PDB file of C-alpha atoms in Angstrom:
ATOM      1  CA  MET A   1     -55.106  82.345  19.033  1.00 44.00           C
ATOM      2  CA  LEU A   2     -58.139  84.401  18.031  1.00 39.00           C
ATOM      3  CA  VAL A   3     -56.894  87.399  20.037  1.00 41.00           C
ATOM      4  CA  VAL A   4     -53.476  87.194  18.416  1.00 39.00           C
ATOM      5  CA  LYS A   5     -55.045  87.018  14.971  1.00 43.00           C
ATOM      6  CA  ARG A   6     -57.324  89.958  15.749  1.00 44.00           C
ATOM      7  CA  LEU A   7     -54.405  92.003  17.047  1.00 39.00           C
ATOM      8  CA  GLY A   8     -52.488  91.307  13.875  1.00 46.00           C
ATOM      9  CA  VAL A   9     -55.386  92.554  11.749  1.00 40.00           C
ATOM     10  CA  LEU A  10     -55.761  95.740  13.818  1.00 42.00           C
ATOM     11  CA  VAL A  11     -52.038  96.464  13.733  1.00 39.00           C
ATOM     12  CA  SER A  12     -52.064  96.072   9.973  1.00 44.00           C
ATOM     13  CA  MET A  13     -55.023  98.456   9.700  1.00 43.00           C
ATOM     14  CA  ALA A  14     -53.281 100.949  11.996  1.00 40.00           C
ATOM     15  CA  VAL A  15     -50.213 100.914   9.791  1.00 39.00           C
ATOM     16  CA  LEU A  16     -52.423 101.632   6.790  1.00 40.00           C
ATOM     17  CA  GLY A  17     -54.050 104.510   8.701  1.00 42.00           C
ATOM     18  CA  LEU A  18     -57.498 102.886   8.848  1.00 40.00           C
ATOM     19  CA  VAL A  19     -57.706 102.902  12.660  1.00 39.00           C
ATOM     20  CA  PRO A  20     -55.868 104.900  15.331  1.00 41.00           C
ATOM     21  CA  ALA A  21     -52.552 103.329  16.268  1.00 39.00           C
ATOM     22  CA  GLY A  22     -53.646 102.963  19.900  1.00 39.00           C
ATOM     23  CA  ALA A  23     -56.730 100.975  18.979  1.00 39.00           C
ATOM     24  CA  ALA A  24     -54.773  97.767  18.433  1.00 37.00           C
ATOM     25  CA  TYR A  25     -53.403  97.812  21.961  1.00 31.00           C
ATOM     26  CA  SER A  26     -56.754  98.721  23.511  1.00 37.00           C
ATOM     27  CA  ALA A  27     -58.586  95.963  21.672  1.00 37.00           C
ATOM     28  CA  ALA A  28     -56.062  93.345  22.721  1.00 37.00           C
ATOM     29  CA  ALA A  29     -55.623  94.554  26.304  1.00 39.00           C
ATOM     30  CA  ALA A  30     -59.305  94.748  27.196  1.00 39.00           C
ATOM     31  CA  PRO A  31     -60.704  91.366  28.212  1.00 39.00           C
ATOM     32  CA  SER A  32     -63.620  90.122  26.197  1.00 40.00           C
ATOM     33  CA  GLY A  33     -66.943  91.235  27.676  1.00 40.00           C
ATOM     34  CA  THR A  34     -65.486  94.085  29.771  1.00 35.00           C
ATOM     35  CA  PRO A  35     -68.325  96.595  30.288  1.00 34.00           C
ATOM     36  CA  SER A  36     -67.828 100.286  29.599  1.00 32.00           C
ATOM     37  CA  ALA A  37     -67.827 102.772  32.469  1.00 32.00           C
ATOM     38  CA  THR A  38     -71.285 103.157  33.976  1.00 36.00           C
ATOM     39  CA  PRO A  39     -72.760 106.332  35.491  1.00 42.00           C
ATOM     40  CA  SER A  40     -72.546 106.797  39.246  1.00 51.00           C
ATOM     41  CA  ALA A  41     -75.494 105.310  41.073  1.00 54.00           C
ATOM     42  CA  SER A  42     -74.535 106.675  44.485  1.00 82.00           C
ATOM     43  CA  LEU A  43     -76.892 109.664  44.571  1.00 95.00           C
ATOM     44  CA  SER A  44     -79.170 109.610  47.592  1.00 96.00           C
ATOM     45  CA  ALA A  45     -82.629 111.185  47.616  1.00 97.00           C
ATOM     46  CA  GLN A  46     -81.055 114.237  49.263  1.00 97.00           C
ATOM     47  CA  ASP A  47     -78.366 114.482  46.570  1.00 98.00           C
ATOM     48  CA  LYS A  48     -80.940 114.248  43.787  1.00 97.00           C
ATOM     49  CA  GLN A  49     -83.216 116.835  45.366  1.00 98.00           C
ATOM     50  CA  PHE A  50     -80.301 119.201  45.872  1.00 98.00           C
ATOM     51  CA  LEU A  51     -79.008 118.937  42.305  1.00 98.00           C
ATOM     52  CA  GLN A  52     -82.482 119.456  40.854  1.00 98.00           C
ATOM     53  CA  SER A  53     -83.268 122.378  43.162  1.00 98.00           C
ATOM     54  CA  ILE A  54     -79.938 124.164  42.762  1.00 98.00           C
ATOM     55  CA  HIS A  55     -80.274 123.768  38.985  1.00 98.00           C
ATOM     56  CA  GLN A  56     -83.593 125.614  39.153  1.00 98.00           C
ATOM     57  CA  VAL A  57     -81.968 128.261  41.351  1.00 98.00           C
ATOM     58  CA  ASN A  58     -79.323 128.755  38.688  1.00 98.00           C
ATOM     59  CA  LEU A  59     -81.921 128.997  35.931  1.00 98.00           C
ATOM     60  CA  ALA A  60     -83.863 131.597  37.929  1.00 98.00           C
ATOM     61  CA  GLU A  61     -80.748 133.605  38.750  1.00 98.00           C
ATOM     62  CA  ILE A  62     -79.688 133.677  35.108  1.00 98.00           C
ATOM     63  CA  ALA A  63     -83.156 134.874  34.080  1.00 98.00           C
ATOM     64  CA  THR A  64     -83.451 137.554  36.769  1.00 98.00           C
ATOM     65  CA  GLY A  65     -79.830 138.575  36.258  1.00 98.00           C
ATOM     66  CA  ASN A  66     -80.522 139.231  32.595  1.00 98.00           C
ATOM     67  CA  LEU A  67     -83.550 141.299  33.578  1.00 98.00           C
ATOM     68  CA  ALA A  68     -81.363 143.381  35.874  1.00 98.00           C
ATOM     69  CA  LYS A  69     -78.871 143.981  33.057  1.00 98.00           C
ATOM     70  CA  GLN A  70     -81.692 145.161  30.804  1.00 97.00           C
ATOM     71  CA  LYS A  71     -84.000 147.017  33.201  1.00 97.00           C
ATOM     72  CA  GLY A  72     -81.920 148.103  36.173  1.00 97.00           C
ATOM     73  CA  ALA A  73     -82.320 151.796  36.947  1.00 97.00           C
ATOM     74  CA  SER A  74     -78.951 151.954  38.717  1.00 97.00           C
ATOM     75  CA  GLN A  75     -75.619 150.848  37.335  1.00 97.00           C
ATOM     76  CA  GLU A  76     -75.050 148.870  40.532  1.00 97.00           C
ATOM     77  CA  VAL A  77     -78.064 146.677  39.826  1.00 98.00           C
ATOM     78  CA  LYS A  78     -77.099 146.272  36.171  1.00 98.00           C
ATOM     79  CA  ASP A  79     -73.554 145.246  37.074  1.00 98.00           C
ATOM     80  CA  LEU A  80     -74.652 142.847  39.803  1.00 98.00           C
ATOM     81  CA  GLY A  81     -77.168 141.258  37.455  1.00 98.00           C
ATOM     82  CA  GLY A  82     -74.397 140.597  34.956  1.00 98.00           C
ATOM     83  CA  ARG A  83     -72.238 139.080  37.667  1.00 98.00           C
ATOM     84  CA  PHE A  84     -75.069 136.760  38.692  1.00 98.00           C
ATOM     85  CA  VAL A  85     -75.553 135.566  35.114  1.00 98.00           C
ATOM     86  CA  THR A  86     -71.864 134.721  34.768  1.00 98.00           C
ATOM     87  CA  ASP A  87     -71.478 133.037  38.159  1.00 98.00           C
ATOM     88  CA  HIS A  88     -74.672 130.976  38.047  1.00 98.00           C
ATOM     89  CA  THR A  89     -73.956 129.861  34.485  1.00 98.00           C
ATOM     90  CA  GLN A  90     -70.588 128.537  35.651  1.00 98.00           C
ATOM     91  CA  LEU A  91     -72.104 126.883  38.730  1.00 98.00           C
ATOM     92  CA  ASP A  92     -74.748 125.191  36.621  1.00 98.00           C
ATOM     93  CA  GLN A  93     -72.172 123.666  34.305  1.00 98.00           C
ATOM     94  CA  LYS A  94     -70.896 121.632  37.262  1.00 97.00           C
ATOM     95  CA  VAL A  95     -74.453 120.726  38.292  1.00 98.00           C
ATOM     96  CA  GLN A  96     -75.231 119.451  34.807  1.00 98.00           C
ATOM     97  CA  SER A  97     -71.984 117.492  34.638  1.00 97.00           C
ATOM     98  CA  VAL A  98     -72.660 115.671  37.919  1.00 97.00           C
ATOM     99  CA  ALA A  99     -76.286 115.007  36.991  1.00 97.00           C
ATOM    100  CA  SER A 100     -75.282 113.662  33.577  1.00 96.00           C
ATOM    101  CA  SER A 101     -72.718 111.298  35.100  1.00 95.00           C
ATOM    102  CA  ALA A 102     -75.395 109.949  37.439  1.00 95.00           C
ATOM    103  CA  SER A 103     -78.079 109.755  34.726  1.00 95.00           C
ATOM    104  CA  LEU A 104     -80.193 112.209  36.722  1.00 97.00           C
ATOM    105  CA  THR A 105     -82.759 114.209  34.771  1.00 97.00           C
ATOM    106  CA  LEU A 106     -82.817 117.884  35.723  1.00 98.00           C
ATOM    107  CA  PRO A 107     -85.903 120.118  35.464  1.00 97.00           C
ATOM    108  CA  ASN A 108     -86.047 122.146  32.267  1.00 96.00           C
ATOM    109  CA  LYS A 109     -87.727 125.162  33.852  1.00 97.00           C
ATOM    110  CA  VAL A 110     -87.867 127.117  37.095  1.00 98.00           C
ATOM    111  CA  THR A 111     -90.402 126.484  39.863  1.00 98.00           C
ATOM    112  CA  SER A 112     -93.789 128.195  39.804  1.00 98.00           C
ATOM    113  CA  GLU A 113     -92.666 130.466  42.653  1.00 97.00           C
ATOM    114  CA  GLN A 114     -89.510 131.463  40.783  1.00 98.00           C
ATOM    115  CA  GLN A 115     -91.522 132.096  37.631  1.00 98.00           C
ATOM    116  CA  ALA A 116     -93.908 134.332  39.587  1.00 98.00           C
ATOM    117  CA  VAL A 117     -90.935 136.452  40.693  1.00 98.00           C
ATOM    118  CA  ILE A 118     -89.655 136.657  37.121  1.00 98.00           C
ATOM    119  CA  ASN A 119     -93.102 137.668  35.877  1.00 98.00           C
ATOM    120  CA  GLN A 120     -93.434 140.387  38.485  1.00 98.00           C
ATOM    121  CA  LEU A 121     -89.997 141.803  37.722  1.00 98.00           C
ATOM    122  CA  GLN A 122     -90.960 141.981  34.067  1.00 97.00           C
ATOM    123  CA  ASN A 123     -93.883 144.230  34.995  1.00 97.00           C
ATOM    124  CA  VAL A 124     -92.009 146.914  36.947  1.00 97.00           C
ATOM    125  CA  THR A 125     -89.526 149.556  35.880  1.00 97.00           C
ATOM    126  CA  GLY A 126     -87.200 152.199  37.271  1.00 97.00           C
ATOM    127  CA  ALA A 127     -86.541 152.433  40.990  1.00 96.00           C
ATOM    128  CA  ASP A 128     -89.386 150.005  41.668  1.00 97.00           C
ATOM    129  CA  PHE A 129     -87.563 147.385  39.626  1.00 98.00           C
ATOM    130  CA  ASP A 130     -84.340 147.901  41.548  1.00 98.00           C
ATOM    131  CA  THR A 131     -86.121 147.618  44.888  1.00 97.00           C
ATOM    132  CA  GLN A 132     -88.024 144.478  43.974  1.00 97.00           C
ATOM    133  CA  TRP A 133     -85.038 142.888  42.286  1.00 98.00           C
ATOM    134  CA  VAL A 134     -82.720 143.413  45.262  1.00 98.00           C
ATOM    135  CA  THR A 135     -85.405 142.260  47.706  1.00 97.00           C
ATOM    136  CA  SER A 136     -86.219 139.128  45.701  1.00 97.00           C
ATOM    137  CA  GLN A 137     -82.536 138.293  45.252  1.00 97.00           C
ATOM    138  CA  LEU A 138     -81.834 138.539  48.969  1.00 97.00           C
ATOM    139  CA  THR A 139     -84.657 136.071  49.542  1.00 96.00           C
ATOM    140  CA  ALA A 140     -83.544 133.765  46.722  1.00 97.00           C
ATOM    141  CA  HIS A 141     -79.941 133.659  47.866  1.00 97.00           C
ATOM    142  CA  THR A 142     -80.922 132.983  51.470  1.00 96.00           C
ATOM    143  CA  GLN A 143     -83.028 130.042  50.300  1.00 96.00           C
ATOM    144  CA  ALA A 144     -80.228 128.822  48.031  1.00 98.00           C
ATOM    145  CA  MET A 145     -77.753 128.879  50.912  1.00 98.00           C
ATOM    146  CA  GLN A 146     -80.188 126.785  52.936  1.00 97.00           C
ATOM    147  CA  LEU A 147     -80.233 124.224  50.109  1.00 98.00           C
ATOM    148  CA  VAL A 148     -76.436 124.166  50.163  1.00 98.00           C
ATOM    149  CA  GLN A 149     -76.361 123.800  53.937  1.00 98.00           C
ATOM    150  CA  ALA A 150     -78.721 120.823  53.751  1.00 98.00           C
ATOM    151  CA  GLU A 151     -76.542 119.111  51.149  1.00 98.00           C
ATOM    152  CA  LEU A 152     -73.334 119.699  53.080  1.00 97.00           C
ATOM    153  CA  THR A 153     -74.806 118.212  56.250  1.00 97.00           C
ATOM    154  CA  GLN A 154     -77.101 115.523  54.810  1.00 97.00           C
ATOM    155  CA  GLY A 155     -75.736 114.673  51.355  1.00 97.00           C
ATOM    156  CA  SER A 156     -73.703 111.535  50.687  1.00 95.00           C
ATOM    157  CA  ASP A 157     -72.373 111.650  47.126  1.00 96.00           C
ATOM    158  CA  PRO A 158     -68.924 113.329  46.940  1.00 96.00           C
ATOM    159  CA  SER A 159     -69.619 114.933  43.561  1.00 96.00           C
ATOM    160  CA  ALA A 160     -72.940 116.403  44.677  1.00 97.00           C
ATOM    161  CA  LYS A 161     -71.383 117.713  47.873  1.00 97.00           C
ATOM    162  CA  GLN A 162     -68.580 119.256  45.825  1.00 97.00           C
ATOM    163  CA  VAL A 163     -71.229 121.223  43.932  1.00 98.00           C
ATOM    164  CA  ALA A 164     -72.475 122.545  47.269  1.00 98.00           C
ATOM    165  CA  GLN A 165     -68.958 123.385  48.399  1.00 98.00           C
ATOM    166  CA  GLN A 166     -68.312 125.347  45.217  1.00 98.00           C
ATOM    167  CA  ALA A 167     -71.643 127.159  45.418  1.00 98.00           C
ATOM    168  CA  ALA A 168     -71.353 128.197  49.071  1.00 98.00           C
ATOM    169  CA  PRO A 169     -68.770 130.999  48.753  1.00 98.00           C
ATOM    170  CA  VAL A 170     -70.358 132.282  45.535  1.00 98.00           C
ATOM    171  CA  LEU A 171     -73.793 132.551  47.129  1.00 98.00           C
ATOM    172  CA  GLN A 172     -72.322 134.207  50.212  1.00 97.00           C
ATOM    173  CA  ALA A 173     -70.474 136.764  48.074  1.00 98.00           C
ATOM    174  CA  HIS A 174     -73.651 137.478  46.120  1.00 98.00           C
ATOM    175  CA  HIS A 175     -75.589 137.998  49.334  1.00 97.00           C
ATOM    176  CA  ASN A 176     -72.965 140.373  50.674  1.00 97.00           C
ATOM    177  CA  ALA A 177     -73.039 142.347  47.416  1.00 98.00           C
ATOM    178  CA  LEU A 178     -76.830 142.558  47.556  1.00 97.00           C
ATOM    179  CA  VAL A 179     -76.712 143.917  51.098  1.00 97.00           C
ATOM    180  CA  ALA A 180     -74.192 146.540  49.985  1.00 96.00           C
ATOM    181  CA  VAL A 181     -76.376 147.591  47.044  1.00 97.00           C
ATOM    182  CA  ALA A 182     -79.460 147.709  49.271  1.00 96.00           C
ATOM    183  CA  GLN A 183     -77.670 149.988  51.700  1.00 95.00           C
ATOM    184  CA  SER A 184     -76.363 152.162  48.874  1.00 95.00           C
ATOM    185  CA  LEU A 185     -79.801 152.588  47.300  1.00 94.00           C
ATOM    186  CA  GLY A 186     -81.692 152.869  50.581  1.00 94.00           C
ATOM    187  CA  ILE A 187     -83.607 149.626  50.015  1.00 93.00           C
ATOM    188  CA  PRO A 188     -84.911 147.978  53.218  1.00 92.00           C
ATOM    189  CA  ILE A 189     -83.353 144.599  53.853  1.00 89.00           C
ATOM    190  CA  PRO A 190     -86.062 141.943  54.350  1.00 80.00           C
ATOM    191  CA  GLY A 191     -86.338 140.437  57.815  1.00 69.00           C
ATOM    192  CA  GLY A 192     -84.606 137.080  58.134  1.00 42.00           C
ATOM    193  CA  THR A 193     -82.002 137.847  55.467  1.00 44.00           C
ATOM    194  CA  THR A 194     -79.920 140.515  57.228  1.00 41.00           C
ATOM    195  CA  VAL A 195     -77.423 137.955  58.497  1.00 36.00           C
ATOM    196  CA  ALA A 196     -76.609 135.126  56.117  1.00 37.00           C
ATOM    197  CA  PRO A 197     -73.678 133.076  57.441  1.00 36.00           C
ATOM    198  CA  SER A 198     -71.595 130.856  55.251  1.00 37.00           C
ATOM    199  CA  PRO A 199     -73.023 127.313  55.131  1.00 40.00           C
ATOM    200  CA  GLY A 200     -71.617 125.212  57.924  1.00 40.00           C
ATOM    201  CA  VAL A 201     -70.951 128.191  60.185  1.00 35.00           C
ATOM    202  CA  SER A 202     -73.277 128.381  63.157  1.00 32.00           C
ATOM    203  CA  SER A 203     -74.677 131.784  64.012  1.00 32.00           C
ATOM    204  CA  GLY A 204     -78.080 130.989  65.373  1.00 33.00           C
ATOM    205  CA  ALA A 205     -79.664 131.498  61.967  1.00 34.00           C
ATOM    206  CA  PRO A 206     -82.589 129.221  61.082  1.00 33.00           C
ATOM    207  CA  THR A 207     -81.645 125.994  59.362  1.00 33.00           C
ATOM    208  CA  PRO A 208     -83.630 124.214  56.661  1.00 34.00           C
ATOM    209  CA  GLY A 209     -86.769 122.817  58.166  1.00 35.00           C
ATOM    210  CA  GLY A 210     -86.368 125.062  61.204  1.00 35.00           C
ATOM    211  CA  THR A 211     -88.807 127.550  62.628  1.00 32.00           C
ATOM    212  CA  GLY A 212     -86.882 130.765  62.095  1.00 34.00           C
ATOM    213  CA  THR A 213     -88.194 133.892  60.447  1.00 32.00           C
ATOM    214  CA  PRO A 214     -89.668 132.965  57.078  1.00 34.00           C
ATOM    215  CA  SER A 215     -88.092 134.443  53.977  1.00 35.00           C
ATOM    216  CA  PRO A 216     -90.087 137.362  52.577  1.00 33.00           C
ATOM    217  CA  THR A 217     -91.736 137.401  49.191  1.00 32.00           C
ATOM    218  CA  ILE A 218     -92.122 140.205  46.698  1.00 29.00           C
ATOM    219  CA  SER A 219     -95.189 142.290  47.384  1.00 28.00           C
TER     220      SER A 219
END
């Protein structure tokens, strides 16, 4: 009787324009005490680590991409930097959406190692900038693809794994573009990053936690 009375009041208010017309039906149809949708709680430790780490990768790539747009000596580096900013901004939107749905807090800044790379790139100019930027990006993208590989093989949450699936071809394309720019500008390709297979494709390359050739750092 109470529900009927309440429905009648809501319908009257809807007619008068005080509440949306659909509100009357929703209020009557939903059983009393029905909880609202709750965030996903299915993220494993691996899923959480991946989302937090790939978020920091995106933040670092956006920062270094902007530096390339501003300081690149060659147009190739400038253009690739702009592409990285666009692509990693789009990738991070998905990361943030999944993390928000799962009530996962993401880091608000890059790692200390990523910040050290950013700082060093800020202190070089001209051809030296291009060389160090390309070298550091080859390393960063190799490491990012290892993060993706780990999530695809060890992750459990479908949404988190979808982030990895979306990132994989983008990271591979970036790596390929970096190799092309390195060859064009005569920049040596760091050992361990010459061959970077798509995640999930076996080529004998070291896997996360493996003992392959370590990724180089900027010197």
